[in-house]
Tab-separated table of C-alpha atoms in Angstrom:
chain	number	residue	atom	x	y	z
F	28	MET	CA	2.649	-32.489	-9.100
F	29	SER	CA	2.803	-28.783	-9.977
F	30	LYS	CA	5.854	-26.776	-9.103
F	31	THR	CA	5.904	-24.753	-5.911
F	32	THR	CA	5.891	-20.999	-6.493
F	33	ILE	CA	8.040	-18.747	-4.323
F	34	GLY	CA	7.202	-15.041	-4.266
F	35	ILE	CA	9.849	-12.391	-3.677
F	36	LEU	CA	8.234	-9.081	-2.740
F	37	TYR	CA	10.188	-5.835	-2.937
F	38	ASP	CA	9.819	-2.265	-1.864
F	39	PHE	CA	11.332	0.016	-4.535
F	40	ASP	CA	12.719	3.273	-3.132
F	41	ASN	CA	15.972	2.693	-1.218
F	42	THR	CA	15.535	-1.048	-1.766
F	43	LEU	CA	16.097	-1.529	-5.493
F	44	CYS	CA	16.988	2.072	-6.325
F	45	THR	CA	19.245	4.267	-4.233
F	46	THR	CA	16.795	7.003	-3.157
F	47	ASP	CA	13.194	8.140	-3.705
F	48	MET	CA	12.317	7.555	-7.357
F	49	GLN	CA	11.059	11.131	-7.877
F	50	GLU	CA	14.510	12.515	-7.091
F	51	TYR	CA	16.374	11.259	-10.169
F	52	SER	CA	14.535	13.257	-12.843
F	53	PHE	CA	11.051	14.321	-11.813
F	54	ILE	CA	11.995	16.819	-9.093
F	55	LYS	CA	15.036	18.050	-11.008
F	56	ASN	CA	12.859	18.764	-14.047
F	57	LEU	CA	10.687	20.958	-11.827
F	58	GLY	CA	13.738	23.011	-10.873
F	59	MET	CA	13.097	22.190	-7.220
F	60	THR	CA	15.319	20.716	-4.562
F	61	SER	CA	14.262	17.465	-2.952
F	62	ASP	CA	13.877	19.234	0.390
F	63	LYS	CA	11.576	21.816	-1.183
F	64	PHE	CA	9.415	19.228	-2.959
F	65	TRP	CA	8.954	16.964	0.061
F	66	GLY	CA	8.546	20.036	2.248
F	67	GLU	CA	5.590	21.151	0.128
F	68	ALA	CA	4.012	17.719	0.533
F	69	ALA	CA	4.541	17.826	4.298
F	70	LYS	CA	3.047	21.331	4.420
F	71	LEU	CA	-0.078	20.128	2.625
F	72	THR	CA	-0.438	17.280	5.100
F	73	GLY	CA	0.010	19.615	8.056
F	74	GLU	CA	-2.389	22.301	6.869
F	75	HIS	CA	-5.196	20.112	5.553
F	76	GLU	CA	-4.649	16.727	7.250
F	77	VAL	CA	-4.129	15.128	3.857
F	78	GLU	CA	-2.776	11.592	3.982
F	79	LYS	CA	0.956	11.753	3.235
F	80	ILE	CA	0.901	9.640	0.077
F	81	LEU	CA	-1.997	11.644	-1.351
F	82	SER	CA	-0.080	14.816	-0.504
F	83	TYR	CA	2.946	13.950	-2.589
F	84	MET	CA	0.727	12.766	-5.451
F	85	PHE	CA	-1.110	16.097	-5.432
F	86	ILE	CA	2.115	18.092	-5.297
F	87	MET	CA	3.419	16.214	-8.347
F	88	ILE	CA	0.353	17.309	-10.343
F	89	ARG	CA	0.345	20.856	-8.978
F	90	GLU	CA	4.001	21.593	-9.616
F	91	CYS	CA	3.867	20.202	-13.147
F	92	LYS	CA	0.847	22.378	-13.937
F	93	LYS	CA	2.651	25.454	-12.586
F	94	ARG	CA	5.506	24.863	-15.018
F	95	GLY	CA	3.475	23.789	-18.000
F	96	ILE	CA	4.849	20.237	-17.922
F	97	PRO	CA	2.265	17.713	-19.210
F	98	MET	CA	2.329	14.977	-16.571
F	99	THR	CA	1.434	12.056	-18.796
F	100	ARG	CA	2.121	8.344	-18.408
F	101	GLU	CA	4.842	8.705	-21.003
F	102	TYR	CA	6.498	11.580	-19.173
F	103	LEU	CA	6.552	9.709	-15.870
F	104	ALA	CA	7.907	6.604	-17.586
F	105	GLN	CA	10.713	8.719	-19.045
F	106	CYS	CA	11.568	9.843	-15.513
F	107	GLY	CA	11.803	6.174	-14.566
F	108	GLN	CA	14.492	5.516	-17.153
F	109	ASN	CA	16.981	7.443	-15.037
F	110	VAL	CA	16.553	5.713	-11.698
F	111	GLU	CA	19.876	4.590	-10.226
F	112	LEU	CA	19.744	0.961	-9.170
F	113	PHE	CA	21.906	-0.706	-6.552
F	114	ASP	CA	24.818	-2.814	-7.738
F	115	GLY	CA	23.752	-6.080	-9.341
F	116	VAL	CA	20.030	-5.327	-9.576
F	117	VAL	CA	19.805	-5.509	-13.372
F	118	SER	CA	21.099	-9.094	-13.530
F	119	TRP	CA	19.571	-10.171	-10.201
F	120	PHE	CA	16.243	-11.445	-11.506
F	121	ASP	CA	17.653	-13.741	-14.175
F	122	ARG	CA	20.161	-15.160	-11.693
F	123	ILE	CA	17.535	-15.844	-9.039
F	124	ASN	CA	15.080	-17.285	-11.566
F	125	THR	CA	17.762	-19.658	-12.850
F	126	PHE	CA	18.546	-20.787	-9.311
F	127	GLY	CA	14.856	-21.401	-8.697
F	128	GLU	CA	14.716	-23.637	-11.760
F	129	GLU	CA	17.705	-25.575	-10.429
F	130	MET	CA	15.824	-26.081	-7.156
F	131	GLY	CA	12.672	-27.202	-8.956
F	132	VAL	CA	10.540	-24.159	-8.029
F	133	ASN	CA	9.066	-21.159	-9.825
F	134	ILE	CA	10.180	-17.706	-8.708
F	135	GLU	CA	7.863	-14.717	-9.087
F	136	HIS	CA	8.867	-11.131	-8.346
F	137	TYR	CA	6.466	-8.427	-7.143
F	138	ILE	CA	6.754	-4.740	-6.274
F	139	ILE	CA	4.748	-3.312	-3.369
F	140	SER	CA	5.584	0.387	-3.226
F	141	SER	CA	4.195	3.705	-2.046
F	142	GLY	CA	6.058	5.259	-4.967
F	143	THR	CA	4.747	6.086	-8.432
F	144	TYR	CA	3.651	3.171	-10.630
F	145	GLU	CA	4.290	4.963	-13.896
F	146	ILE	CA	7.875	5.824	-12.910
F	147	ILE	CA	8.567	2.215	-11.945
F	148	GLN	CA	7.067	1.104	-15.274
F	149	GLY	CA	9.698	3.187	-17.046
F	150	SER	CA	12.594	1.685	-15.114
F	151	PRO	CA	14.950	-0.848	-16.740
F	152	ILE	CA	13.709	-3.682	-14.498
F	153	ALA	CA	9.921	-3.315	-14.836
F	154	LYS	CA	9.686	-6.323	-17.165
F	155	TYR	CA	10.821	-8.720	-14.452
F	156	PHE	CA	7.802	-8.274	-12.172
F	157	LYS	CA	4.654	-10.382	-12.186
F	158	ARG	CA	2.818	-7.349	-10.807
F	159	ILE	CA	3.810	-3.835	-9.793
F	160	TYR	CA	1.630	-2.503	-6.991
F	161	ALA	CA	2.235	1.213	-6.531
F	162	CYS	CA	0.429	4.557	-6.533
F	163	ARG	CA	-1.018	5.440	-9.919
F	164	TYR	CA	-2.977	8.251	-11.544
F	165	MET	CA	-6.184	8.739	-13.485
F	166	TYR	CA	-5.775	10.696	-16.743
F	167	ASP	CA	-7.955	13.135	-18.694
F	168	GLU	CA	-8.761	13.178	-22.406
F	169	ASN	CA	-5.361	14.765	-23.088
F	170	GLY	CA	-3.550	11.996	-21.251
F	171	GLU	CA	-2.568	14.223	-18.313
F	172	ALA	CA	-2.806	13.090	-14.692
F	173	ILE	CA	-5.756	14.654	-12.873
F	174	TRP	CA	-6.452	12.497	-9.816
F	175	PRO	CA	-5.017	9.538	-7.865
F	176	ALA	CA	-6.426	6.260	-9.136
F	177	LEU	CA	-4.646	4.245	-6.457
F	178	ALA	CA	-2.755	5.365	-3.350
F	179	ILE	CA	-0.823	2.811	-1.304
F	180	ASN	CA	0.409	3.920	2.089
F	181	TYR	CA	2.575	1.879	4.421
F	182	THR	CA	-0.194	-0.109	6.125
F	183	LEU	CA	-2.214	-0.599	2.933
F	184	LYS	CA	0.816	-2.371	1.485
F	185	THR	CA	-0.177	-5.465	3.457
F	186	GLN	CA	-3.338	-5.861	1.346
F	187	TYR	CA	-1.144	-6.821	-1.587
F	188	ILE	CA	0.492	-9.616	0.342
F	189	TYR	CA	-2.985	-11.154	0.698
F	190	ARG	CA	-3.625	-10.619	-3.007
F	191	ILE	CA	-0.374	-12.271	-4.018
F	192	SER	CA	-0.951	-15.220	-1.692
F	193	LYS	CA	-4.498	-15.822	-2.933
F	194	GLY	CA	-3.688	-15.100	-6.567
F	195	ILE	CA	-6.253	-12.261	-6.664
F	196	LEU	CA	-3.957	-9.892	-8.529
F	197	ASP	CA	-6.576	-7.520	-9.978
F	198	VAL	CA	-6.650	-4.468	-7.671
F	199	THR	CA	-10.367	-3.931	-8.376
F	200	ASP	CA	-11.376	-7.431	-7.268
F	201	ASP	CA	-12.217	-6.954	-3.609
F	202	TYR	CA	-14.935	-9.614	-3.565
F	203	ASN	CA	-12.627	-12.570	-4.146
F	204	LEU	CA	-9.907	-10.992	-2.050
F	205	ASN	CA	-12.190	-11.053	0.981
F	206	ARG	CA	-13.694	-14.486	0.386
F	207	LEU	CA	-12.573	-17.267	2.696
F	208	GLN	CA	-9.958	-19.425	1.017
F	209	ASP	CA	-8.421	-22.570	2.431
F	210	GLU	CA	-4.687	-22.211	3.027
F	211	SER	CA	-4.029	-25.301	0.908
F	212	LEU	CA	-5.566	-23.585	-2.122
F	213	ARG	CA	-3.441	-20.464	-1.957
F	214	ARG	CA	-1.354	-19.733	-5.008
F	215	ILE	CA	1.676	-18.767	-2.927
F	216	ALA	CA	1.832	-19.928	0.680
F	217	TYR	CA	2.989	-17.305	3.155
F	218	ARG	CA	5.818	-19.634	4.144
F	219	ASN	CA	7.085	-19.310	0.565
F	220	MET	CA	7.289	-15.518	0.579
F	221	ILE	CA	10.377	-13.341	0.942
F	222	TYR	CA	9.919	-9.619	1.629
F	223	ILE	CA	12.818	-7.256	0.944
F	224	GLY	CA	12.647	-3.659	2.202
F	225	ASP	CA	14.768	-0.948	3.713
F	226	GLY	CA	13.164	0.772	6.658
F	227	MET	CA	10.354	1.853	8.928
F	228	THR	CA	7.822	2.225	6.123
F	229	ASP	CA	8.175	-1.495	5.396
F	230	ILE	CA	7.452	-2.605	8.952
F	231	PRO	CA	3.828	-3.734	8.415
F	232	CYS	CA	4.833	-5.973	5.490
F	233	MET	CA	8.004	-7.244	7.126
F	234	LYS	CA	6.172	-8.103	10.319
F	235	MET	CA	3.276	-9.782	8.517
F	236	VAL	CA	5.450	-11.982	6.282
F	237	LYS	CA	7.696	-12.967	9.201
F	238	GLU	CA	4.793	-13.818	11.510
F	239	LYS	CA	3.087	-15.921	8.839
F	240	GLY	CA	6.147	-18.086	8.307
F	241	GLY	CA	7.880	-16.299	5.441
F	242	LYS	CA	11.155	-14.394	5.593
F	243	SER	CA	11.858	-10.663	5.780
F	244	ILE	CA	15.135	-8.989	4.885
F	245	ALA	CA	16.116	-5.435	5.775
F	246	LEU	CA	18.622	-3.737	3.477
F	247	TYR	CA	20.917	-0.831	4.243
F	248	PRO	CA	23.262	1.236	2.059
F	249	THR	CA	26.790	-0.142	2.275
F	250	GLY	CA	28.484	1.223	5.383
F	251	ARG	CA	25.249	2.468	6.974
F	252	SER	CA	23.939	-0.510	8.902
F	253	GLU	CA	22.639	1.786	11.644
F	254	THR	CA	19.658	2.637	9.420
F	255	VAL	CA	18.035	-0.744	10.124
F	256	LYS	CA	18.877	-0.949	13.828
F	257	PRO	CA	15.263	-0.237	14.925
F	258	LEU	CA	14.060	-3.164	12.814
F	259	VAL	CA	16.553	-5.487	14.471
F	260	ASP	CA	15.857	-4.185	17.977
F	261	ASP	CA	12.106	-4.625	17.522
F	262	ASP	CA	12.442	-8.121	16.005
F	263	ARG	CA	10.710	-7.127	12.773
F	264	ILE	CA	12.961	-9.024	10.367
F	265	ASN	CA	14.852	-12.291	9.896
F	266	TYR	CA	17.995	-10.966	8.216
F	267	VAL	CA	19.892	-7.744	7.531
F	268	CYS	CA	22.473	-7.079	4.845
F	269	ALA	CA	23.851	-4.403	2.549
F	270	ALA	CA	21.818	-3.392	-0.503
F	271	ASP	CA	24.202	-5.139	-2.875
F	272	TYR	CA	22.597	-7.501	-5.401
F	273	SER	CA	25.888	-8.506	-7.008
F	274	PRO	CA	26.707	-12.178	-7.658
F	275	ASN	CA	27.914	-13.921	-4.486
F	276	ALA	CA	27.167	-10.883	-2.304
F	277	THR	CA	25.571	-11.605	1.089
F	278	LEU	CA	22.061	-10.832	-0.161
F	279	GLU	CA	22.268	-13.366	-2.960
F	280	LYS	CA	23.659	-16.020	-0.633
F	281	ILE	CA	20.858	-15.466	1.893
F	282	VAL	CA	18.067	-15.478	-0.689
F	283	LYS	CA	19.409	-18.623	-2.343
F	284	LEU	CA	19.529	-20.373	1.025
F	285	MET	CA	15.927	-19.317	1.645
F	286	ILE	CA	14.824	-20.630	-1.752
F	287	GLU	CA	16.669	-23.914	-1.233
F	288	ASN	CA	15.155	-24.343	2.214
F	289	MET	CA	11.637	-23.574	0.975
F	290	ALA	CA	12.054	-26.034	-1.905
F	291	ILE	CA	13.243	-28.799	0.443
F	292	LEU	CA	10.427	-28.190	2.929
F	293	GLU	CA	7.831	-28.319	0.141
F	294	ARG	CA	9.250	-31.620	-1.138
F	295	LEU	CA	9.254	-32.998	2.403
F	296	LYS	CA	5.648	-31.873	2.910
F	297	ALA	CA	4.596	-33.551	-0.348
F	298	THR	CA	6.347	-36.771	0.681
F	299	GLU	CA	4.628	-36.696	4.065
F	300	GLU	CA	1.199	-36.271	2.484
F	301	MET	CA	1.862	-39.028	-0.048
F	302	GLN	CA	3.014	-41.533	2.576
F	303	LEU	CA	0.106	-40.834	4.889
F	304	SER	CA	-2.289	-41.239	1.963
F	305	GLN	CA	-0.658	-44.538	0.996
F	306	TYR	CA	-0.894	-45.750	4.572
F	307	LYS	CA	-4.602	-44.928	4.794
F	308	ASN	CA	-5.223	-46.704	1.482
F	309	ASN	CA	-3.084	-49.710	2.462
F	310	THR	CA	-0.705	-49.093	-0.424
F	311	LEU	CA	2.352	-48.083	1.580
F	312	GLU	CA	5.334	-50.279	0.704
């Protein structure tokens, strides 16, 4: 019998890193304040009814061009090297993967973010993810960004939960994504998914995973639990805890309990199916 796979799905900004990923290097290199940069994006949305994610992607290109900064994949990846991660994040993935092995299951990690793919790719933890789903650019013959290739807003994030469950990981494969697939054939069952996010922009994913039998966790900066109060009040999540990924912190304890529970339930389900099959075939001892 093949091992059960458990998928842990993460937002990035304010979930794995401490603020919006553009604010560590990208905006500073422009000589802008964060308020000014995001204000320009909001202004574009207000004046032209541009979708908010497309607005910030456009502003990134525009402001780089104004300053003669080539916005290449390499440049964005360099900006990702300076993201500040929450405590314990760097060692988190190896620790959780090891625990999964002890429980007899495979653990896969995924990013579903409305942030910038190329910046995440440059971060110290990019290598740990099976897939990174985030906004990305198309590039010209000089390697400079000219147009959004993929924009993921807060509701579109849910598409990637379907992709991960079905194992249709190629973002251009819409045909197989939309084909009917029996639940028993899914690569990762919804009940074996854990979604970790930080706020209102994660609500569609948190709600979907929770309603389909998986688990959703809302994180808050240490000492600021009020930031997730709306998620608790509206019953969007299963658990809340501080954004601390350190060994033996509350988050690790909760996730390990979830993994252990999922592993036990999968073994119990397999035993049930085996016994019923033996009974039907008159081979039950």
